[in-house]
PDB file of C-alpha atoms in Angstrom:
ATOM      1  CA  MET A   1       8.501 130.398 287.236  1.00  0.00           C
ATOM      2  CA  THR A   2       5.045 129.181 286.579  1.00  0.00           C
ATOM      3  CA  THR A   3       3.815 125.645 286.325  1.00  0.00           C
ATOM      4  CA  PHE A   4       3.482 126.187 282.582  1.00  0.00           C
ATOM      5  CA  ASP A   5       7.182 127.117 282.313  1.00  0.00           C
ATOM      6  CA  ASP A   6       8.148 124.046 284.339  1.00  0.00           C
ATOM      7  CA  ARG A   7       6.087 121.805 282.061  1.00  0.00           C
ATOM      8  CA  GLU A   8       7.583 123.416 278.959  1.00  0.00           C
ATOM      9  CA  GLN A   9      11.115 122.845 280.226  1.00  0.00           C
ATOM     10  CA  GLY A  10      10.228 119.270 281.081  1.00  0.00           C
ATOM     11  CA  PHE A  11       8.967 118.654 277.542  1.00  0.00           C
ATOM     12  CA  GLU A  12      12.095 120.244 276.100  1.00  0.00           C
ATOM     13  CA  ARG A  13      14.350 118.007 278.224  1.00  0.00           C
ATOM     14  CA  LYS A  14      12.358 114.929 277.179  1.00  0.00           C
ATOM     15  CA  PHE A  15      12.629 115.919 273.515  1.00  0.00           C
ATOM     16  CA  VAL A  16      16.412 116.306 273.790  1.00  0.00           C
ATOM     17  CA  LEU A  17      16.701 112.958 275.575  1.00  0.00           C
ATOM     18  CA  ASP A  18      14.506 111.225 272.982  1.00  0.00           C
ATOM     19  CA  GLN A  19      16.585 112.682 270.132  1.00  0.00           C
ATOM     20  CA  ASP A  20      19.808 111.551 271.803  1.00  0.00           C
ATOM     21  CA  LEU A  21      18.475 108.023 272.280  1.00  0.00           C
ATOM     22  CA  GLU A  22      17.289 107.865 268.666  1.00  0.00           C
ATOM     23  CA  PHE A  23      20.718 109.001 267.429  1.00  0.00           C
ATOM     24  CA  LYS A  24      22.377 106.273 269.493  1.00  0.00           C
ATOM     25  CA  ALA A  25      19.897 103.657 268.283  1.00  0.00           C
ATOM     26  CA  THR A  26      20.487 104.614 264.650  1.00  0.00           C
ATOM     27  CA  ALA A  27      24.267 104.441 265.067  1.00  0.00           C
ATOM     28  CA  ARG A  28      23.953 101.040 266.751  1.00  0.00           C
ATOM     29  CA  ARG A  29      21.608  99.849 264.007  1.00  0.00           C
ATOM     30  CA  ASN A  30      24.158 100.892 261.391  1.00  0.00           C
ATOM     31  CA  ARG A  31      26.917  99.004 263.200  1.00  0.00           C
ATOM     32  CA  LEU A  32      24.742  95.890 263.423  1.00  0.00           C
ATOM     33  CA  LEU A  33      23.828  96.253 259.747  1.00  0.00           C
ATOM     34  CA  GLY A  34      27.502  96.521 258.847  1.00  0.00           C
ATOM     35  CA  GLU A  35      28.287  93.374 260.828  1.00  0.00           C
ATOM     36  CA  TRP A  36      25.420  91.542 259.108  1.00  0.00           C
ATOM     37  CA  ALA A  37      26.511  92.643 255.625  1.00  0.00           C
ATOM     38  CA  ALA A  38      30.172  91.866 256.338  1.00  0.00           C
ATOM     39  CA  GLY A  39      29.138  88.354 257.346  1.00  0.00           C
ATOM     40  CA  LEU A  40      27.206  87.887 254.104  1.00  0.00           C
ATOM     41  CA  MET A  41      30.190  89.113 252.100  1.00  0.00           C
ATOM     42  CA  GLY A  42      32.612  86.943 254.066  1.00  0.00           C
ATOM     43  CA  LEU A  43      34.804  89.874 255.077  1.00  0.00           C
ATOM     44  CA  ALA A  44      37.602  89.258 257.557  1.00  0.00           C
ATOM     45  CA  THR A  45      37.484  92.888 258.693  1.00  0.00           C
ATOM     46  CA  VAL A  46      33.945  92.907 260.096  1.00  0.00           C
ATOM     47  CA  GLU A  47      34.525  95.676 262.634  1.00  0.00           C
ATOM     48  CA  GLU A  48      36.232  97.907 260.073  1.00  0.00           C
ATOM     49  CA  TYR A  49      33.349  97.505 257.642  1.00  0.00           C
ATOM     50  CA  ALA A  50      30.801  98.166 260.412  1.00  0.00           C
ATOM     51  CA  ARG A  51      32.586 101.445 261.223  1.00  0.00           C
ATOM     52  CA  ALA A  52      32.476 102.393 257.528  1.00  0.00           C
ATOM     53  CA  VAL A  53      28.711 101.828 257.478  1.00  0.00           C
ATOM     54  CA  VAL A  54      28.269 104.002 260.576  1.00  0.00           C
ATOM     55  CA  LYS A  55      30.345 106.769 258.960  1.00  0.00           C
ATOM     56  CA  SER A  56      28.319 106.574 255.746  1.00  0.00           C
ATOM     57  CA  ASP A  57      25.240 107.766 257.649  1.00  0.00           C
ATOM     58  CA  PHE A  58      26.781 111.225 258.013  1.00  0.00           C
ATOM     59  CA  GLU A  59      26.901 111.854 254.250  1.00  0.00           C
ATOM     60  CA  GLN A  60      23.243 112.909 253.918  1.00  0.00           C
ATOM     61  CA  PRO A  61      20.216 113.194 256.188  1.00  0.00           C
ATOM     62  CA  GLY A  62      18.122 110.037 256.388  1.00  0.00           C
ATOM     63  CA  ASP A  63      18.862 106.388 255.829  1.00  0.00           C
ATOM     64  CA  GLU A  64      19.294 106.411 252.051  1.00  0.00           C
ATOM     65  CA  ASP A  65      23.078 106.847 252.211  1.00  0.00           C
ATOM     66  CA  VAL A  66      23.426 103.779 254.452  1.00  0.00           C
ATOM     67  CA  LEU A  67      21.041 101.765 252.283  1.00  0.00           C
ATOM     68  CA  ARG A  68      22.929 102.776 249.142  1.00  0.00           C
ATOM     69  CA  LYS A  69      26.322 101.849 250.625  1.00  0.00           C
ATOM     70  CA  VAL A  70      25.314  98.453 251.976  1.00  0.00           C
ATOM     71  CA  SER A  71      23.238  97.490 248.920  1.00  0.00           C
ATOM     72  CA  GLY A  72      26.023  98.580 246.582  1.00  0.00           C
ATOM     73  CA  ASP A  73      28.689  96.725 248.541  1.00  0.00           C
ATOM     74  CA  LEU A  74      26.597  93.555 248.657  1.00  0.00           C
ATOM     75  CA  LYS A  75      25.905  93.752 244.937  1.00  0.00           C
ATOM     76  CA  GLY A  76      29.603  94.411 244.242  1.00  0.00           C
ATOM     77  CA  ALA A  77      30.529  91.335 246.276  1.00  0.00           C
ATOM     78  CA  GLY A  78      28.100  89.204 244.286  1.00  0.00           C
ATOM     79  CA  VAL A  79      25.673  88.669 247.171  1.00  0.00           C
ATOM     80  CA  ALA A  80      22.085  88.407 245.921  1.00  0.00           C
ATOM     81  CA  VAL A  81      20.237  90.579 248.433  1.00  0.00           C
ATOM     82  CA  SER A  82      17.660  93.066 247.185  1.00  0.00           C
ATOM     83  CA  GLU A  83      17.409  96.653 248.344  1.00  0.00           C
ATOM     84  CA  SER A  84      14.052  95.871 249.962  1.00  0.00           C
ATOM     85  CA  GLU A  85      15.635  93.021 251.947  1.00  0.00           C
ATOM     86  CA  VAL A  86      18.335  95.408 253.188  1.00  0.00           C
ATOM     87  CA  ARG A  87      15.645  97.952 254.106  1.00  0.00           C
ATOM     88  CA  MET A  88      13.698  95.269 256.049  1.00  0.00           C
ATOM     89  CA  LYS A  89      16.911  94.262 257.846  1.00  0.00           C
ATOM     90  CA  MET A  90      17.507  97.926 258.727  1.00  0.00           C
ATOM     91  CA  ASP A  91      14.024  98.146 260.272  1.00  0.00           C
ATOM     92  CA  GLU A  92      14.548  94.907 262.193  1.00  0.00           C
ATOM     93  CA  LEU A  93      17.937  96.004 263.496  1.00  0.00           C
ATOM     94  CA  LEU A  94      16.648  99.459 264.483  1.00  0.00           C
ATOM     95  CA  ALA A  95      14.035  97.812 266.710  1.00  0.00           C
ATOM     96  CA  GLN A  96      16.755  95.564 268.145  1.00  0.00           C
ATOM     97  CA  ALA A  97      19.076  98.538 268.738  1.00  0.00           C
ATOM     98  CA  ARG A  98      16.335 100.504 270.507  1.00  0.00           C
ATOM     99  CA  GLU A  99      15.654  97.543 272.779  1.00  0.00           C
ATOM    100  CA  GLN A 100      19.370  97.121 273.537  1.00  0.00           C
ATOM    101  CA  ILE A 101      19.684 100.789 274.472  1.00  0.00           C
ATOM    102  CA  LYS A 102      16.528 100.658 276.593  1.00  0.00           C
ATOM    103  CA  THR A 103      17.816  97.632 278.523  1.00  0.00           C
ATOM    104  CA  GLY A 104      21.378  98.933 278.736  1.00  0.00           C
ATOM    105  CA  VAL A 105      22.980  96.143 276.711  1.00  0.00           C
TER     106      VAL A 105
END
């Protein structure tokens, strides 16, 4: 193997690792978002709702399915939180989830 091949394999391994970490961070963000929304709605089954939010992410690519679920559930529960506020919370929690994964929390 040449040095070029070694570098290419190294980049490929890093890409796979980065994608795996991002998947974990997104799943953790969704769980945290579900816990946050369940608290706003006053649900007794916080963990169950958080799992439902995580599962909703597998309906379509991207974050729109999660945003739609949480915003719709909040609206249905009579909680006055706009879609943009949910989106900002998602961004905040994604940064928090990435940090937690980086530090091993």
